[in-house]
mmCIF file of C-alpha atoms and ligand atoms in Angstrom:
data_model
loop_
_atom_site.group_PDB
_atom_site.id
_atom_site.type_symbol
_atom_site.label_atom_id
_atom_site.label_comp_id
_atom_site.label_asym_id
_atom_site.label_seq_id
_atom_site.Cartn_x
_atom_site.Cartn_y
_atom_site.Cartn_z
ATOM 1 C CA UNK A 1 3.223 17.287 13.298
ATOM 2 C CA UNK A 2 4.289 14.525 10.912
ATOM 3 C CA UNK A 3 6.629 15.238 8.011
ATOM 4 C CA UNK A 4 6.388 12.888 5.050
ATOM 5 C CA UNK A 5 8.897 12.753 2.221
ATOM 6 C CA UNK A 6 7.429 10.977 -0.788
ATOM 7 C CA UNK A 7 5.490 11.595 -3.967
ATOM 8 C CA UNK A 8 1.712 11.114 -4.022
ATOM 9 C CA UNK A 9 2.022 8.587 -6.888
ATOM 10 C CA UNK A 10 4.024 6.087 -4.794
ATOM 11 C CA UNK A 11 1.842 3.259 -3.513
ATOM 12 C CA UNK A 12 3.995 2.929 -0.387
ATOM 13 C CA UNK A 13 3.560 6.646 0.316
ATOM 14 C CA UNK A 14 -0.170 6.162 -0.259
ATOM 15 C CA UNK A 15 -0.401 3.540 2.514
ATOM 16 C CA UNK A 16 1.180 5.996 4.946
ATOM 17 C CA UNK A 17 -0.826 9.017 3.798
ATOM 18 C CA UNK A 18 -4.096 7.105 3.954
ATOM 19 C CA UNK A 19 -3.266 6.014 7.509
ATOM 20 C CA UNK A 20 -2.413 9.589 8.538
ATOM 21 C CA UNK A 21 -5.705 10.803 7.085
ATOM 22 C CA UNK A 22 -7.823 8.052 8.677
ATOM 23 C CA UNK A 23 -6.221 8.863 12.039
ATOM 24 C CA UNK A 24 -6.837 12.603 11.553
ATOM 25 C CA UNK A 25 -3.172 13.567 12.134
ATOM 26 C CA UNK A 26 -1.468 16.823 11.102
ATOM 27 C CA UNK A 27 1.159 16.443 8.414
ATOM 28 C CA UNK A 28 3.197 18.143 5.757
ATOM 29 C CA UNK A 29 4.278 16.162 2.707
ATOM 30 C CA UNK A 30 7.189 16.938 0.405
ATOM 31 C CA UNK A 31 7.180 15.616 -3.157
ATOM 32 C CA UNK A 32 10.294 13.431 -3.351
ATOM 33 C CA UNK A 33 11.192 10.537 -5.649
ATOM 34 C CA UNK A 34 10.751 9.571 -9.311
ATOM 35 C CA UNK A 35 10.397 12.728 -11.475
ATOM 36 C CA UNK A 36 10.744 14.952 -8.382
ATOM 37 C CA UNK A 37 14.136 13.495 -7.418
ATOM 38 C CA UNK A 38 15.609 14.496 -4.081
ATOM 39 C CA UNK A 39 15.870 10.950 -2.711
ATOM 40 C CA UNK A 40 19.554 10.400 -3.460
ATOM 41 C CA UNK A 41 20.955 13.520 -1.807
ATOM 42 C CA UNK A 42 23.304 13.124 1.150
ATOM 43 C CA UNK A 43 20.715 14.711 3.448
ATOM 44 C CA UNK A 44 17.996 12.316 2.314
ATOM 45 C CA UNK A 45 20.255 9.251 2.471
ATOM 46 C CA UNK A 46 21.188 10.237 6.013
ATOM 47 C CA UNK A 47 17.494 9.824 6.885
ATOM 48 C CA UNK A 48 16.821 6.808 4.674
ATOM 49 C CA UNK A 49 19.871 4.870 3.444
ATOM 50 C CA UNK A 50 17.722 3.073 0.854
ATOM 51 C CA UNK A 51 17.062 6.278 -1.079
ATOM 52 C CA UNK A 52 13.413 5.238 -1.417
ATOM 53 C CA UNK A 53 10.132 6.825 -0.362
ATOM 54 C CA UNK A 54 8.407 7.215 2.022
ATOM 55 C CA UNK A 55 10.437 8.601 4.890
ATOM 56 C CA UNK A 56 8.547 10.023 7.864
ATOM 57 C CA UNK A 57 9.458 11.966 10.998
ATOM 58 C CA UNK A 58 7.064 12.471 13.881
ATOM 59 C CA UNK A 59 8.018 15.859 15.323
ATOM 60 C CA UNK A 60 11.756 15.759 15.955
ATOM 61 C CA UNK A 61 11.768 11.957 16.326
ATOM 62 C CA UNK A 62 14.185 9.761 14.395
ATOM 63 C CA UNK A 63 13.424 9.248 10.691
ATOM 64 C CA UNK A 64 11.351 6.178 9.872
ATOM 65 C CA UNK A 65 11.254 4.204 6.612
ATOM 66 C CA UNK A 66 9.506 1.056 5.355
ATOM 67 C CA UNK A 67 5.875 1.970 4.820
ATOM 68 C CA UNK A 68 4.369 -0.958 6.754
ATOM 69 C CA UNK A 69 6.607 -0.250 9.765
ATOM 70 C CA UNK A 70 5.482 3.387 9.639
ATOM 71 C CA UNK A 71 1.806 2.376 9.404
ATOM 72 C CA UNK A 72 2.245 0.137 12.458
ATOM 73 C CA UNK A 73 3.975 2.944 14.375
ATOM 74 C CA UNK A 74 1.172 5.405 13.600
ATOM 75 C CA UNK A 75 -1.496 2.847 14.446
ATOM 76 C CA UNK A 76 0.157 1.877 17.746
ATOM 77 C CA UNK A 77 0.770 5.469 18.778
ATOM 78 C CA UNK A 78 -2.416 7.151 17.563
ATOM 79 C CA UNK A 79 -4.958 4.454 16.706
ATOM 80 C CA UNK A 80 -7.818 3.251 18.864
ATOM 81 C CA UNK A 81 -8.264 -0.364 19.965
ATOM 82 C CA UNK A 82 -10.056 -1.285 16.744
ATOM 83 C CA UNK A 83 -7.413 0.221 14.476
ATOM 84 C CA UNK A 84 -4.532 -1.285 16.527
ATOM 85 C CA UNK A 85 -5.789 -4.090 18.790
ATOM 86 C CA UNK A 86 -3.781 -3.980 22.021
ATOM 87 C CA UNK A 87 -4.058 -7.736 22.572
ATOM 88 C CA UNK A 88 -1.241 -9.396 20.573
ATOM 89 C CA UNK A 89 -3.394 -12.504 20.077
ATOM 90 C CA UNK A 90 -6.059 -10.390 18.357
ATOM 91 C CA UNK A 91 -3.592 -8.183 16.492
ATOM 92 C CA UNK A 92 -1.627 -11.065 15.008
ATOM 93 C CA UNK A 93 -4.758 -12.297 13.233
ATOM 94 C CA UNK A 94 -4.776 -9.019 11.270
ATOM 95 C CA UNK A 95 -1.025 -8.726 10.984
ATOM 96 C CA UNK A 96 -0.794 -12.143 9.336
ATOM 97 C CA UNK A 97 -2.707 -10.698 6.389
ATOM 98 C CA UNK A 98 -0.675 -7.491 6.375
ATOM 99 C CA UNK A 99 2.542 -9.538 6.208
ATOM 100 C CA UNK A 100 1.096 -11.944 3.677
ATOM 101 C CA UNK A 101 0.038 -9.205 1.295
ATOM 102 C CA UNK A 102 3.524 -7.656 1.364
ATOM 103 C CA UNK A 103 5.423 -10.924 1.055
ATOM 104 C CA UNK A 104 3.108 -13.083 -1.117
ATOM 105 C CA UNK A 105 0.741 -10.859 -3.104
ATOM 106 C CA UNK A 106 2.949 -7.830 -3.854
ATOM 107 C CA UNK A 107 5.882 -9.734 -5.402
ATOM 108 C CA UNK A 108 3.514 -11.326 -7.932
ATOM 109 C CA UNK A 109 1.130 -8.431 -8.579
ATOM 110 C CA UNK A 110 3.486 -5.462 -8.355
ATOM 111 C CA UNK A 111 6.687 -7.209 -9.372
ATOM 112 C CA UNK A 112 5.458 -9.477 -12.162
ATOM 113 C CA UNK A 113 2.299 -7.749 -13.446
ATOM 114 C CA UNK A 114 2.042 -4.040 -12.575
ATOM 115 C CA UNK A 115 5.677 -3.106 -13.124
ATOM 116 C CA UNK A 116 6.152 -4.909 -16.446
ATOM 117 C CA UNK A 117 2.734 -3.890 -17.856
ATOM 118 C CA UNK A 118 3.439 -0.275 -16.921
ATOM 119 C CA UNK A 119 7.054 -0.701 -18.073
ATOM 120 C CA UNK A 120 8.162 1.139 -14.956
ATOM 121 C CA UNK A 121 11.717 2.423 -15.002
ATOM 122 C CA UNK A 122 14.006 -0.420 -13.988
ATOM 123 C CA UNK A 123 11.553 -3.221 -14.846
ATOM 124 C CA UNK A 124 12.932 -5.888 -17.155
ATOM 125 C CA UNK A 125 11.351 -6.248 -20.626
ATOM 126 C CA UNK A 126 8.500 -8.761 -20.725
ATOM 127 C CA UNK A 127 9.144 -12.267 -22.026
ATOM 128 C CA UNK A 128 6.391 -14.039 -24.021
ATOM 129 C CA UNK A 129 3.853 -15.573 -21.644
ATOM 130 C CA UNK A 130 5.351 -13.853 -18.599
ATOM 131 C CA UNK A 131 2.285 -11.833 -17.638
ATOM 132 C CA UNK A 132 -0.045 -14.796 -18.268
ATOM 133 C CA UNK A 133 2.058 -16.969 -15.953
ATOM 134 C CA UNK A 134 1.979 -14.240 -13.295
ATOM 135 C CA UNK A 135 -1.787 -13.708 -13.603
ATOM 136 C CA UNK A 136 -2.258 -17.475 -13.251
ATOM 137 C CA UNK A 137 -0.069 -17.403 -10.133
ATOM 138 C CA UNK A 138 -1.977 -14.429 -8.691
ATOM 139 C CA UNK A 139 -5.468 -15.902 -9.059
ATOM 140 C CA UNK A 140 -5.249 -18.357 -6.124
ATOM 141 C CA UNK A 141 -3.843 -15.560 -3.952
ATOM 142 C CA UNK A 142 -6.720 -13.242 -4.868
ATOM 143 C CA UNK A 143 -9.172 -16.064 -4.131
ATOM 144 C CA UNK A 144 -7.559 -16.556 -0.711
ATOM 145 C CA UNK A 145 -8.031 -12.872 0.089
ATOM 146 C CA UNK A 146 -11.576 -13.016 -1.270
ATOM 147 C CA UNK A 147 -12.387 -15.892 1.101
ATOM 148 C CA UNK A 148 -10.998 -13.983 4.066
ATOM 149 C CA UNK A 149 -13.003 -10.881 3.147
ATOM 150 C CA UNK A 150 -16.156 -12.973 3.051
ATOM 151 C CA UNK A 151 -15.859 -13.062 6.875
ATOM 152 C CA UNK A 152 -16.377 -9.340 7.412
ATOM 153 C CA UNK A 153 -16.390 -5.925 5.834
ATOM 154 C CA UNK A 154 -12.713 -5.351 6.725
ATOM 155 C CA UNK A 155 -9.654 -7.544 7.083
ATOM 156 C CA UNK A 156 -9.983 -7.611 10.865
ATOM 157 C CA UNK A 157 -13.737 -8.182 10.769
ATOM 158 C CA UNK A 158 -16.150 -5.431 11.724
ATOM 159 C CA UNK A 159 -13.864 -2.387 11.798
ATOM 160 C CA UNK A 160 -11.139 -0.715 9.772
ATOM 161 C CA UNK A 161 -7.610 -1.411 11.055
ATOM 162 C CA UNK A 162 -3.936 -0.938 10.221
ATOM 163 C CA UNK A 163 -4.054 -4.181 8.210
ATOM 164 C CA UNK A 164 -6.511 -2.579 5.785
ATOM 165 C CA UNK A 165 -4.018 0.260 5.238
ATOM 166 C CA UNK A 166 -1.255 -2.181 4.312
ATOM 167 C CA UNK A 167 -3.421 -4.441 2.143
ATOM 168 C CA UNK A 168 -6.190 -2.151 0.913
ATOM 169 C CA UNK A 169 -4.063 0.515 -0.706
ATOM 170 C CA UNK A 170 -2.871 -2.040 -3.275
ATOM 171 C CA UNK A 171 -6.363 -2.682 -4.526
ATOM 172 C CA UNK A 172 -6.705 0.570 -6.449
ATOM 173 C CA UNK A 173 -3.962 -0.598 -8.789
ATOM 174 C CA UNK A 174 -5.068 -4.219 -8.667
ATOM 175 C CA UNK A 175 -8.670 -3.341 -9.576
ATOM 176 C CA UNK A 176 -7.992 -0.667 -12.203
ATOM 177 C CA UNK A 177 -5.065 -2.126 -14.151
ATOM 178 C CA UNK A 178 -6.154 -3.881 -17.326
ATOM 179 C CA UNK A 179 -5.317 -7.568 -16.809
ATOM 180 C CA UNK A 180 -7.031 -10.921 -16.289
ATOM 181 C CA UNK A 181 -8.232 -11.207 -12.651
ATOM 182 C CA UNK A 182 -9.905 -14.003 -10.684
ATOM 183 C CA UNK A 183 -13.641 -13.684 -9.989
ATOM 184 C CA UNK A 184 -13.706 -12.326 -6.416
ATOM 185 C CA UNK A 185 -17.067 -10.895 -5.284
ATOM 186 C CA UNK A 186 -16.001 -10.280 -1.659
ATOM 187 C CA UNK A 187 -12.759 -8.612 -2.711
ATOM 188 C CA UNK A 188 -14.651 -6.430 -5.192
ATOM 189 C CA UNK A 189 -17.135 -5.449 -2.471
ATOM 190 C CA UNK A 190 -14.219 -4.606 -0.143
ATOM 191 C CA UNK A 191 -12.629 -2.406 -2.814
ATOM 192 C CA UNK A 192 -16.003 -0.674 -3.369
ATOM 193 C CA UNK A 193 -16.237 -0.097 0.410
ATOM 194 C CA UNK A 194 -12.746 1.406 0.516
ATOM 195 C CA UNK A 195 -13.424 3.526 -2.578
ATOM 196 C CA UNK A 196 -16.394 5.080 -0.771
ATOM 197 C CA UNK A 197 -14.039 6.438 1.915
ATOM 198 C CA UNK A 198 -13.011 10.042 1.173
ATOM 199 C CA UNK A 199 -9.480 9.539 2.549
ATOM 200 C CA UNK A 200 -8.970 6.504 0.314
ATOM 201 C CA UNK A 201 -10.095 8.495 -2.694
ATOM 202 C CA UNK A 202 -7.829 11.433 -1.784
ATOM 203 C CA UNK A 203 -4.651 9.505 -1.013
ATOM 204 C CA UNK A 204 -4.858 6.143 -2.761
ATOM 205 C CA UNK A 205 -6.942 6.611 -5.893
ATOM 206 C CA UNK A 206 -4.157 8.631 -7.496
ATOM 207 C CA UNK A 207 -3.516 8.120 -11.202
ATOM 208 C CA UNK A 208 -0.411 6.067 -11.948
ATOM 209 C CA UNK A 209 -0.308 7.078 -15.627
ATOM 210 C CA UNK A 210 2.657 9.420 -15.084
ATOM 211 C CA UNK A 211 4.729 6.343 -14.135
ATOM 212 C CA UNK A 212 4.093 4.561 -17.443
ATOM 213 C CA UNK A 213 7.012 4.502 -19.850
ATOM 214 C CA UNK A 214 5.272 2.537 -22.636
ATOM 215 C CA UNK A 215 1.697 2.826 -24.039
HETATM 216 N N1 GSH B 301 9.598 -1.642 1.142
HETATM 217 C C1 GSH B 301 9.620 -0.203 0.968
HETATM 218 C C2 GSH B 301 9.646 0.072 -0.539
HETATM 219 C C3 GSH B 301 9.825 1.534 -0.852
HETATM 220 C C4 GSH B 301 9.830 1.754 -2.360
HETATM 221 O O1 GSH B 301 10.154 0.854 -3.159
HETATM 222 N N2 GSH B 301 9.451 2.967 -2.751
HETATM 223 C C5 GSH B 301 9.422 3.287 -4.178
HETATM 224 C C6 GSH B 301 8.103 3.984 -4.538
HETATM 225 S S1 GSH B 301 6.683 2.949 -4.207
HETATM 226 C C7 GSH B 301 10.536 4.285 -4.491
HETATM 227 O O2 GSH B 301 11.063 4.953 -3.615
HETATM 228 N N3 GSH B 301 10.907 4.366 -5.779
HETATM 229 C C8 GSH B 301 11.934 5.293 -6.223
HETATM 230 C C9 GSH B 301 11.417 6.668 -6.488
HETATM 231 O O3 GSH B 301 10.231 6.986 -6.270
HETATM 232 O O4 GSH B 301 12.241 7.491 -6.941
HETATM 233 C C10 GSH B 301 8.380 0.415 1.628
HETATM 234 O O5 GSH B 301 7.372 -0.292 1.778
HETATM 235 O O6 GSH B 301 8.439 1.591 2.049
#
């Protein structure tokens, strides 16, 4: 049994929860973080010194944090050869995109567009032209992902994999937030494909309106 600490509205929790659901694993989830609090207590910090969500334990195993590390653990331990290719030469071709989305796409989209437009707690007030500059910077990245997705229905090609968990969960926010996006037919088709998956709808397509601090 997996225990997950983290609120359903956290996108990093969503990546983990979607993975758990796609793998058909038993879990219990505790609402922690943001309005729920509970992530700065001594007990929580003993599990996760960052005081962030998610934190996960598999049975009585050691606590795990960092959502992408947790997704990789679950995929390696419980996934089949399509979800977690055993050959490192095959797996790295997927993992490149998983790393890229976290290190290239997220800082621009989440850091410079989603957080300021939603005025999330802790985000700095927007400067004139800031969001336009960020949307301009994001367009070539979205086009790069679009090109990759033209090669197959999923990031790894024919079948769903751990890389889709790490990249795909971001697309609910990317595709539903009101801002100026690049024209990306393959990316849009990928998002439509993910949206048709019941586990994606249950765990990722979760309203983020409660996070907004400004209309
Ligand atoms: N790199 C970490 C980031 C974790 C993170 O920033 N979590 C956010 C929610 S998405 C958080 O804990 N925010 C504080 C809160 O919810 O109280 C991961 O991928 O797990």
